[in-house]
Amino acid sequence: CSKHRDAMPDSDMPRYPVFQSAAALCVGVGSFSDPSDLPGLAHFLEHMVFMGSEKYPSENGFDAFLKKHGGSDNASTDCERTIFQFDIQRKNFKEALDRWAQFFICPLMIRDAIDREVEAVDSEYQLAKPSDSHRKEMLFGSLAKPGHPMGKFCWGNAETLKQEPKRMKINVYKRLRAFWKKYYSAHYMTLAVQSKVVPVGKVHALNITWALPPQEKYYRVKPLHYISWLIGHEGTGSILSVLRKKCWAVALFGGNSETGFDQNTTYSIFSISITLTDEGFQNFYKVNKSCNSLFLSVCALRIYEEIQRIEANEFHYQEQIDPIEYVEDICENMQLFPKEDFLTGDQLMFEFNPEVISAALSLLTPEKANLMLLSPEHEGQCPLREKWFGTQYNVEDIQQEWMEQWTRNLELTADLHLPAENKFIATDFTLKPSDCPDTEFPVRIADSDRGCLWYKKDNKFKIPRAYVRFHLISPVIQQSAKNVVLFDLLVNILGHNLAEPAYEAEVAQLEYKLVAGEHGLVIKVKGFNHKLPLLFHLIIDHLADFSASSDVFSMFAEQLKKTYFNILIKPEKLSKDVRLLILEHSRWSMVDKYQALTAGLTTEELIEFSRSFRAELFAEGLVQGNFSSAESVQFLQYVTDKLQFSKLTAEVPVMFRVVELPQKHHICKVKSLNKGDANSEVTVYYQSGPKALREHTLMELLVMHMEEPCFDFLRTKETLGYHVYPTCRNTSGVLGFSVTVETQATKFNTELVELKIEEFLTSFGEKLNALTEEAFNTQVTALVKLKECEDTHLGEEVDRNWAEVVTQQYVFDRLNREIEALKQMTRDELVSWFKEHRGQSSRKLSVHVVGFGAEENDEEGSGEKQEEKGKDEDLRSSAYGEVSKLSFLPASPKVEGAIAIVDIPAFTEGLPLFPYHKILK
């Protein structure tokens, strides 16, 4: 249960260092302890304890205190444990700890708050319903024996916590109090504290699952981790390698997730999840046989020791993680392991025990497996329905002939074998001497008309790791929607081609990531520096010699179509796509890309595109960590020598031009594309313009002031939805801010939500007018302290520097400049800035994604749930092939300046564009 959510920015925004102090409390009780007549009570209690305490009675007082001092909090309810955590600046930690502790000592849990917070729990449940992972988990749990806690409905919703108790005359308030008194006791709790100075998709999938006796007691051996390492291996000789060659699968994951549902005191789950192609779906029985074959693997000491060595290296040279994550892990470990293993019990493999591993392997037999086959092809063939998430399914016995094939004549073959020795495991951990003067920020050490390289030696963290990142900028990507799709295919298939040869590097804790950026290919590698050049060369070699068979092309074209569709059916993704389609000139929307893909592309067109992509580039890179400058230059040299590209004939901007909105209100409403999904999203965006660094910092301060009042008004008091948040927007260098609410169409229509957002902004303006100098200075100090926090690991510094390189802004001392700007700001400046953007001359854009059932709400003017009407059928489609034909809601006629989505190109065509703006220099 996440109380707050980070909003995704439109583009790379500077990431701030983590907070200094954190605490986490683990209570040894969870949803498995829910009473049978009140499903979701444990989760509901997790919400309610944060609604004020006797010592600090304000409902949102703790959140307000955290926001005031640069902190955050969160909580989660698992099957057998509930975890609460927060972080804050170090000097305010003691008071925060007292305020937080009072929630467990004497929470108010007042009666008046119960109905309102039930709505928050119900909204969280509604947001989770479209998630395939949650639906699979609930469906699997429903197949458990009657009375087993696996079958419980752990989420809770309005039906189980409000409507049904009312019918059964159950006093929820008294039961909640009794549950808290029974379980929220010190002997069930563990606490970890850190205070340092250093701070519903369209896809074919096969899930094979076994329920085993609990394995937690074997944590020193970790048998399921060893088995999952073999099953999930992606190199030569692996299950996935065999399936990929047959074009039957694109991904495979195996193991135990170590969540409360997968591992607890009553059982342990071992599962294999395979993302199938269309052909793999038709041959899923044969896919399953490949998986069963590898269970013949013996307990190989060589393999176990190799995993041991890799994980020991990772543990001994690990980078410090965010304190709030660290204390969360430790407080849970304190419930699971003896004290000598609190820090290592979940990370290291201590001892090889073939008997324990063999015992686990012997249980993973075909006759004990549950096969779950997911596919949109099953529509109309599933008469059963899971109670809580409404998942349609059918249950069938496995055909006898297949059961016999799975259990006889199983053997390892030339194609399916144990992995060879790993050449990517680092053995040299010495720190390199510096060969150039130390600098606080990256410096350019190579520059030509074909590329440049930024470099910074790590002399702060002093670990044998490094980060290498490159942006290969190309003029051909944005020439058409077709080229954007071909670029997506190129990057996806390049990743596929690298999957086997680069997998051993990933196993050895070297990581790589390929990103299809808007204007170029981004390549990121990181890990122990000793063998990192090997991985980088491997990626560049495969890009230089790019190839794709017709089978692989067809497989990835089909997968990409599903990927585009799965993005479009998520309200938050669709909202962002529509908003950016309006704001960013010449942007190709997800629908444009989907139409280009369904129109038909060929392997030959992809190969030709890959040649044109490599023909003309500009390569810009950043190297940081345990490399000398001489070694770093070799990365750029390898790129230019191997790819043999020409220089750019004209500069390629790395950002879009942005439309200057007229000075009035525009609203665009679009129908959700996921039939049956009630979730709606409303984003109200105020455009500011191409401003300087000072204005950006002022906007950050404004949003920081706005966060807690926004949560209190829109979620706590108005109960509009689970996710409500303001955020800064940096849209290709043009600034703005927005307020977003995710709600359900069965409860509120989107126009009412917009009205409530406006009411909030009006009330916030009044609060801002009444803001005292002391309160203003306190918030400024909090933001300054947040920006002054030391990085906890090298990756944070690299992310910040890379954001400057990839946007070609190069303001590496941005944090220092922002701190200076903050120290010079005044309260009057903040108030004036907000009034200016809320006045008659404001440039306002509202985007509504309307969930299923919303038309009835609009017609009736009511939040009551309405029955589905047949007229919706032409607006949504259950088949992903129909997205391009979907209609969109016209904008509300009540709002002057309303635009329909089909009119967006004509609307934006006549508007002025801001110049290219390298923001905030």
Short mmCIF file of C-alpha atoms in Angstrom, two decimals, residues 582-583 585 657-662 687 843 907-915:
data_model
loop_
_atom_site.label_atom_id
_atom_site.label_comp_id
_atom_site.label_asym_id
_atom_site.label_seq_id
_atom_site.Cartn_x
_atom_site.Cartn_y
_atom_site.Cartn_z
CA ILE A 582 -0.58 18.67 -27.84
CA LEU A 583 2.53 20.31 -26.38
CA HIS A 585 5.53 19.92 -32.06
CA ARG A 657 9.92 22.43 -30.12
CA VAL A 658 7.06 23.17 -27.73
CA VAL A 659 3.71 24.76 -28.55
CA GLU A 660 2.97 28.03 -26.75
CA LEU A 661 -0.55 27.55 -25.41
CA PRO A 662 -3.03 30.44 -25.82
CA GLN A 687 2.35 26.17 -18.75
CA ARG A 843 -2.02 28.99 -20.15
CA PHE A 907 -5.31 23.04 -33.23
CA THR A 908 -1.54 23.01 -32.72
CA GLU A 909 -0.69 23.85 -36.33
CA GLY A 910 -1.67 27.48 -35.93
CA LEU A 911 0.03 28.10 -32.59
CA PRO A 912 3.43 29.75 -32.11
CA LEU A 913 6.36 27.61 -30.98
CA PHE A 914 8.86 28.39 -28.26
CA PRO A 915 12.46 28.41 -29.57
#
